[in-house]
PDB file of C-alpha atoms in Angstrom:
ATOM      1  CA  UNK A 239      -0.550 -60.694  94.748  1.00  0.00           C
ATOM      2  CA  UNK A 240      -3.251 -58.018  94.928  1.00  0.00           C
ATOM      3  CA  UNK A 241      -1.307 -56.236  97.689  1.00  0.00           C
ATOM      4  CA  UNK A 242       1.839 -56.133  95.552  1.00  0.00           C
ATOM      5  CA  UNK A 243      -0.079 -54.733  92.566  1.00  0.00           C
ATOM      6  CA  UNK A 244      -1.610 -52.038  94.747  1.00  0.00           C
ATOM      7  CA  UNK A 245       1.766 -51.060  96.172  1.00  0.00           C
ATOM      8  CA  UNK A 246       3.270 -50.982  92.716  1.00  0.00           C
ATOM      9  CA  UNK A 247       0.509 -48.716  91.467  1.00  0.00           C
ATOM     10  CA  UNK A 248       0.876 -46.372  94.421  1.00  0.00           C
ATOM     11  CA  UNK A 249       4.637 -46.202  93.949  1.00  0.00           C
ATOM     12  CA  UNK A 250       4.223 -45.240  90.299  1.00  0.00           C
ATOM     13  CA  UNK A 251       1.747 -42.528  91.225  1.00  0.00           C
ATOM     14  CA  UNK A 252       4.091 -41.150  93.871  1.00  0.00           C
ATOM     15  CA  UNK A 253       6.940 -41.176  91.375  1.00  0.00           C
ATOM     16  CA  UNK A 254       4.858 -39.287  88.822  1.00  0.00           C
ATOM     17  CA  UNK A 255       3.865 -36.705  91.435  1.00  0.00           C
ATOM     18  CA  UNK A 256       7.487 -36.243  92.500  1.00  0.00           C
ATOM     19  CA  UNK A 257       8.625 -35.743  88.910  1.00  0.00           C
ATOM     20  CA  UNK A 258       5.974 -33.077  88.351  1.00  0.00           C
ATOM     21  CA  UNK A 259       7.036 -31.349  91.560  1.00  0.00           C
ATOM     22  CA  UNK A 260      10.712 -31.370  90.640  1.00  0.00           C
ATOM     23  CA  UNK A 261      10.120 -30.355  87.021  1.00  0.00           C
ATOM     24  CA  UNK A 262       7.166 -27.911  86.866  1.00  0.00           C
ATOM     25  CA  UNK A 263       7.365 -27.633  83.070  1.00  0.00           C
ATOM     26  CA  UNK A 264       6.306 -31.255  82.705  1.00  0.00           C
ATOM     27  CA  UNK A 265       3.235 -30.676  84.846  1.00  0.00           C
ATOM     28  CA  UNK A 266       2.388 -27.539  82.881  1.00  0.00           C
ATOM     29  CA  UNK A 267       2.790 -29.333  79.557  1.00  0.00           C
ATOM     30  CA  UNK A 268       0.577 -32.176  80.739  1.00  0.00           C
ATOM     31  CA  UNK A 269      -2.192 -29.828  81.844  1.00  0.00           C
ATOM     32  CA  UNK A 270      -1.938 -27.239  79.048  1.00  0.00           C
ATOM     33  CA  UNK A 271      -0.736 -28.540  75.672  1.00  0.00           C
ATOM     34  CA  UNK A 272       1.289 -26.092  73.609  1.00  0.00           C
ATOM     35  CA  UNK A 273      -0.742 -26.537  70.445  1.00  0.00           C
ATOM     36  CA  UNK A 274      -3.746 -24.172  70.130  1.00  0.00           C
ATOM     37  CA  UNK A 275      -7.321 -25.362  70.051  1.00  0.00           C
ATOM     38  CA  UNK A 276      -8.527 -24.944  66.434  1.00  0.00           C
ATOM     39  CA  UNK A 277     -12.185 -24.801  67.521  1.00  0.00           C
ATOM     40  CA  UNK A 278     -11.915 -22.147  70.230  1.00  0.00           C
ATOM     41  CA  UNK A 279     -11.706 -18.401  69.596  1.00  0.00           C
ATOM     42  CA  UNK A 280     -11.276 -15.672  72.176  1.00  0.00           C
ATOM     43  CA  UNK A 281     -11.628 -12.005  71.280  1.00  0.00           C
ATOM     44  CA  UNK A 282     -10.703  -9.037  73.425  1.00  0.00           C
ATOM     45  CA  UNK A 283     -12.244  -5.685  72.507  1.00  0.00           C
ATOM     46  CA  UNK A 284     -11.425  -2.288  73.913  1.00  0.00           C
ATOM     47  CA  UNK A 285     -14.128   0.227  74.724  1.00  0.00           C
ATOM     48  CA  UNK A 286     -13.430   2.083  71.485  1.00  0.00           C
ATOM     49  CA  UNK A 287     -13.686  -1.170  69.528  1.00  0.00           C
ATOM     50  CA  UNK A 288     -17.101  -1.842  71.043  1.00  0.00           C
ATOM     51  CA  UNK A 289     -18.289   1.674  70.189  1.00  0.00           C
ATOM     52  CA  UNK A 290     -17.244   1.157  66.581  1.00  0.00           C
ATOM     53  CA  UNK A 291     -18.888  -2.266  66.423  1.00  0.00           C
ATOM     54  CA  UNK A 292     -22.224  -1.012  67.707  1.00  0.00           C
ATOM     55  CA  UNK A 293     -22.402   2.284  65.806  1.00  0.00           C
ATOM     56  CA  UNK A 294     -20.983   1.239  62.439  1.00  0.00           C
ATOM     57  CA  UNK A 295     -22.518  -2.228  62.692  1.00  0.00           C
ATOM     58  CA  UNK A 296     -26.020  -0.785  62.951  1.00  0.00           C
ATOM     59  CA  UNK A 297     -25.503   0.770  59.520  1.00  0.00           C
ATOM     60  CA  UNK A 298     -23.305  -1.729  57.685  1.00  0.00           C
ATOM     61  CA  UNK A 299     -24.823  -5.029  58.826  1.00  0.00           C
ATOM     62  CA  UNK A 300     -28.372  -4.386  57.488  1.00  0.00           C
ATOM     63  CA  UNK A 301     -26.979  -2.835  54.305  1.00  0.00           C
ATOM     64  CA  UNK A 302     -24.624  -5.737  53.662  1.00  0.00           C
ATOM     65  CA  UNK A 303     -27.323  -8.299  54.413  1.00  0.00           C
ATOM     66  CA  UNK A 304     -29.655  -6.690  51.865  1.00  0.00           C
ATOM     67  CA  UNK A 305     -26.959  -6.528  49.181  1.00  0.00           C
ATOM     68  CA  UNK A 306     -25.907 -10.115  49.934  1.00  0.00           C
ATOM     69  CA  UNK A 307     -29.466 -11.416  49.622  1.00  0.00           C
ATOM     70  CA  UNK A 308     -30.061  -9.562  46.342  1.00  0.00           C
ATOM     71  CA  UNK A 309     -26.725 -10.771  44.941  1.00  0.00           C
ATOM     72  CA  UNK A 310     -27.363 -14.394  45.893  1.00  0.00           C
ATOM     73  CA  UNK A 311     -30.920 -14.184  44.563  1.00  0.00           C
ATOM     74  CA  UNK A 312     -29.689 -12.866  41.218  1.00  0.00           C
ATOM     75  CA  UNK A 313     -26.861 -15.414  41.038  1.00  0.00           C
ATOM     76  CA  UNK A 314     -29.177 -18.275  41.982  1.00  0.00           C
ATOM     77  CA  UNK A 315     -31.797 -17.361  39.367  1.00  0.00           C
ATOM     78  CA  UNK A 316     -29.114 -16.920  36.731  1.00  0.00           C
ATOM     79  CA  UNK A 317     -27.585 -20.289  37.651  1.00  0.00           C
ATOM     80  CA  UNK A 318     -30.980 -22.005  37.414  1.00  0.00           C
ATOM     81  CA  UNK A 319     -31.464 -20.572  33.928  1.00  0.00           C
ATOM     82  CA  UNK A 320     -28.028 -21.782  32.859  1.00  0.00           C
ATOM     83  CA  UNK A 321     -28.745 -25.251  34.259  1.00  0.00           C
ATOM     84  CA  UNK A 322     -31.972 -25.697  32.285  1.00  0.00           C
ATOM     85  CA  UNK A 323     -31.626 -28.887  30.268  1.00  0.00           C
ATOM     86  CA  UNK A 324     -28.525 -30.018  32.142  1.00  0.00           C
ATOM     87  CA  UNK A 325     -28.577 -33.431  33.822  1.00  0.00           C
ATOM     88  CA  UNK A 326     -25.774 -34.169  36.319  1.00  0.00           C
ATOM     89  CA  UNK A 327     -23.921 -37.442  35.822  1.00  0.00           C
ATOM     90  CA  UNK A 328     -21.097 -39.365  37.471  1.00  0.00           C
ATOM     91  CA  UNK A 329     -18.721 -38.526  34.609  1.00  0.00           C
ATOM     92  CA  UNK A 330     -19.677 -35.044  33.395  1.00  0.00           C
ATOM     93  CA  UNK A 331     -17.852 -32.886  30.905  1.00  0.00           C
ATOM     94  CA  UNK A 332     -16.762 -29.290  31.600  1.00  0.00           C
ATOM     95  CA  UNK A 333     -19.249 -26.588  30.703  1.00  0.00           C
ATOM     96  CA  UNK A 334     -18.878 -24.802  27.391  1.00  0.00           C
ATOM     97  CA  UNK A 335     -20.724 -22.045  25.574  1.00  0.00           C
ATOM     98  CA  UNK A 336     -23.182 -19.923  27.540  1.00  0.00           C
ATOM     99  CA  UNK A 337     -22.706 -22.020  30.687  1.00  0.00           C
ATOM    100  CA  UNK A 338     -18.979 -21.252  30.653  1.00  0.00           C
ATOM    101  CA  UNK A 339     -19.836 -17.551  30.278  1.00  0.00           C
ATOM    102  CA  UNK A 340     -22.199 -17.955  33.227  1.00  0.00           C
ATOM    103  CA  UNK A 341     -19.357 -19.324  35.342  1.00  0.00           C
ATOM    104  CA  UNK A 342     -17.328 -16.179  34.698  1.00  0.00           C
ATOM    105  CA  UNK A 343     -20.326 -14.016  35.596  1.00  0.00           C
ATOM    106  CA  UNK A 344     -20.721 -15.822  38.923  1.00  0.00           C
ATOM    107  CA  UNK A 345     -17.012 -15.273  39.537  1.00  0.00           C
ATOM    108  CA  UNK A 346     -17.695 -11.545  39.129  1.00  0.00           C
ATOM    109  CA  UNK A 347     -20.554 -11.713  41.646  1.00  0.00           C
ATOM    110  CA  UNK A 348     -18.226 -13.348  44.183  1.00  0.00           C
ATOM    111  CA  UNK A 349     -15.659 -10.582  43.737  1.00  0.00           C
ATOM    112  CA  UNK A 350     -18.396  -7.954  44.072  1.00  0.00           C
ATOM    113  CA  UNK A 351     -19.496  -9.450  47.400  1.00  0.00           C
ATOM    114  CA  UNK A 352     -15.932  -9.304  48.674  1.00  0.00           C
ATOM    115  CA  UNK A 353     -15.913  -5.607  47.813  1.00  0.00           C
ATOM    116  CA  UNK A 354     -19.181  -5.152  49.729  1.00  0.00           C
ATOM    117  CA  UNK A 355     -17.701  -6.933  52.765  1.00  0.00           C
ATOM    118  CA  UNK A 356     -14.744  -4.550  52.831  1.00  0.00           C
ATOM    119  CA  UNK A 357     -12.167  -6.559  50.881  1.00  0.00           C
ATOM    120  CA  UNK A 358     -11.471  -3.783  48.392  1.00  0.00           C
ATOM    121  CA  UNK A 359      -7.956  -4.845  47.530  1.00  0.00           C
ATOM    122  CA  UNK A 360      -6.534  -8.297  48.219  1.00  0.00           C
ATOM    123  CA  UNK A 361      -2.760  -8.541  47.727  1.00  0.00           C
ATOM    124  CA  UNK A 362      -1.390 -11.803  46.392  1.00  0.00           C
ATOM    125  CA  UNK A 363       2.114 -13.195  46.649  1.00  0.00           C
ATOM    126  CA  UNK A 364       3.871 -15.248  44.043  1.00  0.00           C
ATOM    127  CA  UNK A 365       2.622 -16.264  40.625  1.00  0.00           C
ATOM    128  CA  UNK A 366      -0.151 -18.702  39.807  1.00  0.00           C
ATOM    129  CA  UNK A 367       1.297 -21.820  38.215  1.00  0.00           C
ATOM    130  CA  UNK A 368       0.066 -23.097  34.901  1.00  0.00           C
ATOM    131  CA  UNK A 369      -2.925 -25.392  35.236  1.00  0.00           C
ATOM    132  CA  UNK A 370      -0.983 -28.200  33.560  1.00  0.00           C
ATOM    133  CA  UNK A 371       1.523 -28.156  36.421  1.00  0.00           C
ATOM    134  CA  UNK A 372      -0.923 -27.375  39.251  1.00  0.00           C
ATOM    135  CA  UNK A 373      -4.436 -28.617  38.427  1.00  0.00           C
ATOM    136  CA  UNK A 374      -5.322 -29.004  42.130  1.00  0.00           C
ATOM    137  CA  UNK A 375      -5.417 -26.200  44.720  1.00  0.00           C
ATOM    138  CA  UNK A 376      -5.257 -27.279  48.380  1.00  0.00           C
ATOM    139  CA  UNK A 377      -6.684 -24.742  50.850  1.00  0.00           C
ATOM    140  CA  UNK A 378      -5.867 -25.033  54.555  1.00  0.00           C
ATOM    141  CA  UNK A 379      -6.729 -24.068  57.174  1.00  0.00           C
ATOM    142  CA  UNK A 380     -10.388 -23.687  56.211  1.00  0.00           C
ATOM    143  CA  UNK A 381     -11.756 -20.883  58.386  1.00  0.00           C
ATOM    144  CA  UNK A 382     -15.147 -19.866  57.000  1.00  0.00           C
ATOM    145  CA  UNK A 383     -17.417 -19.680  53.977  1.00  0.00           C
ATOM    146  CA  UNK A 384     -15.469 -16.576  52.963  1.00  0.00           C
ATOM    147  CA  UNK A 385     -12.697 -18.858  51.720  1.00  0.00           C
ATOM    148  CA  UNK A 386     -14.854 -19.776  48.748  1.00  0.00           C
ATOM    149  CA  UNK A 387     -15.379 -16.119  47.838  1.00  0.00           C
ATOM    150  CA  UNK A 388     -11.689 -15.348  48.283  1.00  0.00           C
ATOM    151  CA  UNK A 389     -10.882 -17.916  45.606  1.00  0.00           C
ATOM    152  CA  UNK A 390     -12.284 -15.427  43.097  1.00  0.00           C
ATOM    153  CA  UNK A 391      -9.042 -13.478  43.532  1.00  0.00           C
ATOM    154  CA  UNK A 392      -7.259 -16.260  41.638  1.00  0.00           C
ATOM    155  CA  UNK A 393      -8.850 -14.812  38.494  1.00  0.00           C
ATOM    156  CA  UNK A 394      -9.452 -18.252  37.090  1.00  0.00           C
ATOM    157  CA  UNK A 395     -12.312 -20.714  36.984  1.00  0.00           C
ATOM    158  CA  UNK A 396     -12.285 -23.536  39.487  1.00  0.00           C
ATOM    159  CA  UNK A 397     -14.313 -26.468  40.709  1.00  0.00           C
ATOM    160  CA  UNK A 398     -14.326 -27.841  44.240  1.00  0.00           C
ATOM    161  CA  UNK A 399     -14.826 -30.888  46.431  1.00  0.00           C
ATOM    162  CA  UNK A 400     -17.553 -30.568  49.045  1.00  0.00           C
ATOM    163  CA  UNK A 401     -20.430 -32.191  50.864  1.00  0.00           C
ATOM    164  CA  UNK A 402     -23.378 -33.515  48.901  1.00  0.00           C
ATOM    165  CA  UNK A 403     -25.718 -31.625  51.245  1.00  0.00           C
ATOM    166  CA  UNK A 404     -24.343 -28.279  50.048  1.00  0.00           C
ATOM    167  CA  UNK A 405     -26.192 -28.650  46.747  1.00  0.00           C
ATOM    168  CA  UNK A 406     -29.490 -28.531  48.645  1.00  0.00           C
ATOM    169  CA  UNK A 407     -28.857 -25.205  50.418  1.00  0.00           C
ATOM    170  CA  UNK A 408     -31.350 -22.472  49.563  1.00  0.00           C
ATOM    171  CA  UNK A 409     -30.017 -20.060  46.901  1.00  0.00           C
ATOM    172  CA  UNK A 410     -26.484 -21.442  47.220  1.00  0.00           C
ATOM    173  CA  UNK A 411     -27.172 -24.934  45.862  1.00  0.00           C
ATOM    174  CA  UNK A 412     -27.753 -23.915  42.245  1.00  0.00           C
ATOM    175  CA  UNK A 413     -24.726 -21.603  42.348  1.00  0.00           C
ATOM    176  CA  UNK A 414     -22.522 -24.459  43.519  1.00  0.00           C
ATOM    177  CA  UNK A 415     -23.837 -26.693  40.747  1.00  0.00           C
ATOM    178  CA  UNK A 416     -22.594 -24.135  38.237  1.00  0.00           C
ATOM    179  CA  UNK A 417     -18.999 -24.806  39.262  1.00  0.00           C
ATOM    180  CA  UNK A 418     -19.615 -28.557  38.779  1.00  0.00           C
ATOM    181  CA  UNK A 419     -18.345 -29.630  42.200  1.00  0.00           C
ATOM    182  CA  UNK A 420     -17.351 -33.111  43.272  1.00  0.00           C
ATOM    183  CA  UNK A 421     -19.660 -33.995  46.134  1.00  0.00           C
ATOM    184  CA  UNK A 422     -19.022 -36.525  48.880  1.00  0.00           C
ATOM    185  CA  UNK A 423     -22.109 -38.297  50.177  1.00  0.00           C
ATOM    186  CA  UNK A 424     -21.246 -39.387  53.708  1.00  0.00           C
ATOM    187  CA  UNK A 425     -24.125 -41.864  53.789  1.00  0.00           C
ATOM    188  CA  UNK A 426     -22.652 -43.920  50.943  1.00  0.00           C
ATOM    189  CA  UNK A 427     -19.644 -46.125  51.614  1.00  0.00           C
ATOM    190  CA  UNK A 428     -18.179 -45.921  48.109  1.00  0.00           C
ATOM    191  CA  UNK A 429     -18.654 -42.156  47.755  1.00  0.00           C
ATOM    192  CA  UNK A 430     -15.061 -41.242  48.654  1.00  0.00           C
ATOM    193  CA  UNK A 431     -13.623 -43.826  46.275  1.00  0.00           C
ATOM    194  CA  UNK A 432     -15.816 -42.466  43.491  1.00  0.00           C
ATOM    195  CA  UNK A 433     -14.627 -38.911  44.166  1.00  0.00           C
ATOM    196  CA  UNK A 434     -10.972 -40.001  44.145  1.00  0.00           C
ATOM    197  CA  UNK A 435     -11.422 -41.619  40.733  1.00  0.00           C
ATOM    198  CA  UNK A 436     -13.221 -38.538  39.435  1.00  0.00           C
ATOM    199  CA  UNK A 437     -10.414 -36.270  40.677  1.00  0.00           C
ATOM    200  CA  UNK A 438      -7.904 -38.378  38.771  1.00  0.00           C
ATOM    201  CA  UNK A 439     -10.060 -38.172  35.646  1.00  0.00           C
ATOM    202  CA  UNK A 440     -10.516 -34.418  35.859  1.00  0.00           C
ATOM    203  CA  UNK A 441      -6.876 -33.502  36.408  1.00  0.00           C
ATOM    204  CA  UNK A 442      -6.070 -35.396  33.213  1.00  0.00           C
ATOM    205  CA  UNK A 443      -8.811 -33.668  31.225  1.00  0.00           C
ATOM    206  CA  UNK A 444      -9.631 -30.137  30.109  1.00  0.00           C
ATOM    207  CA  UNK A 445     -11.171 -29.046  33.415  1.00  0.00           C
ATOM    208  CA  UNK A 446     -10.770 -25.879  35.503  1.00  0.00           C
ATOM    209  CA  UNK A 447      -8.619 -26.077  38.611  1.00  0.00           C
ATOM    210  CA  UNK A 448      -9.941 -28.265  41.392  1.00  0.00           C
ATOM    211  CA  UNK A 449     -10.023 -26.797  44.915  1.00  0.00           C
ATOM    212  CA  UNK A 450      -9.851 -29.157  47.888  1.00  0.00           C
ATOM    213  CA  UNK A 451     -10.421 -28.304  51.557  1.00  0.00           C
ATOM    214  CA  UNK A 452      -8.797 -31.446  53.007  1.00  0.00           C
ATOM    215  CA  UNK A 453      -9.612 -30.673  56.651  1.00  0.00           C
ATOM    216  CA  UNK A 454     -13.311 -31.223  56.060  1.00  0.00           C
ATOM    217  CA  UNK A 455     -14.181 -28.673  58.746  1.00  0.00           C
ATOM    218  CA  UNK A 456     -13.782 -25.039  59.771  1.00  0.00           C
ATOM    219  CA  UNK A 457     -11.257 -23.807  62.323  1.00  0.00           C
ATOM    220  CA  UNK A 458     -10.041 -20.540  63.845  1.00  0.00           C
ATOM    221  CA  UNK A 459      -6.916 -20.213  61.649  1.00  0.00           C
ATOM    222  CA  UNK A 460      -4.553 -20.860  64.581  1.00  0.00           C
ATOM    223  CA  UNK A 461      -3.601 -24.347  63.421  1.00  0.00           C
ATOM    224  CA  UNK A 462      -4.220 -26.889  60.699  1.00  0.00           C
ATOM    225  CA  UNK A 463      -6.355 -29.927  61.418  1.00  0.00           C
ATOM    226  CA  UNK A 464      -5.622 -33.456  60.268  1.00  0.00           C
ATOM    227  CA  UNK A 465      -6.649 -34.066  56.677  1.00  0.00           C
ATOM    228  CA  UNK A 466      -9.745 -36.248  56.546  1.00  0.00           C
ATOM    229  CA  UNK A 467      -9.927 -37.014  52.847  1.00  0.00           C
TER     230      UNK A 467
END
């Protein structure tokens, strides 16, 4: 019986090898899938590109880093002032009064940073639907932290779904709390269910638009990952 199984296995292997020999495309498809790798990026620079990167980068990178730090420092301090007396809860209400004004000011800071990074004019296609018809904005593929800044081009307030750990990031945490995000705590089993219920509650209330990055990870913009939420 063992001899027959071995022969059968060898015959199948020979058959597979013969098929790949007769049809090279099958062998190529098996070794190199057609879909791109979303986590791998390959850049090719010419000599002139490298000259520009080194010369202009020596001037722009330090300047942009300084402006970015000052902007985030100002926004973080302003957010902390706005959050004085505010206690987060599982079923919060949208900000009003001076905190709502603060949200618009932070939106302006985000647009200013885009200008500093070279995004002077960002063309948009189509027309933004009314919030009653489109209370949720799905963003994919999620390529970098710049996606959050680019949302300022929507010219509307928004909240977002993100990791609970993001609220603890230096300077950025208090800014994120100002947009009243829905945070997923990956260490708690019922965290996702709680967020789903809160999304349903918010879309039925008087809340800003809710932005969701359903991939749950960053990629290189060549393909969209499976949604994890």
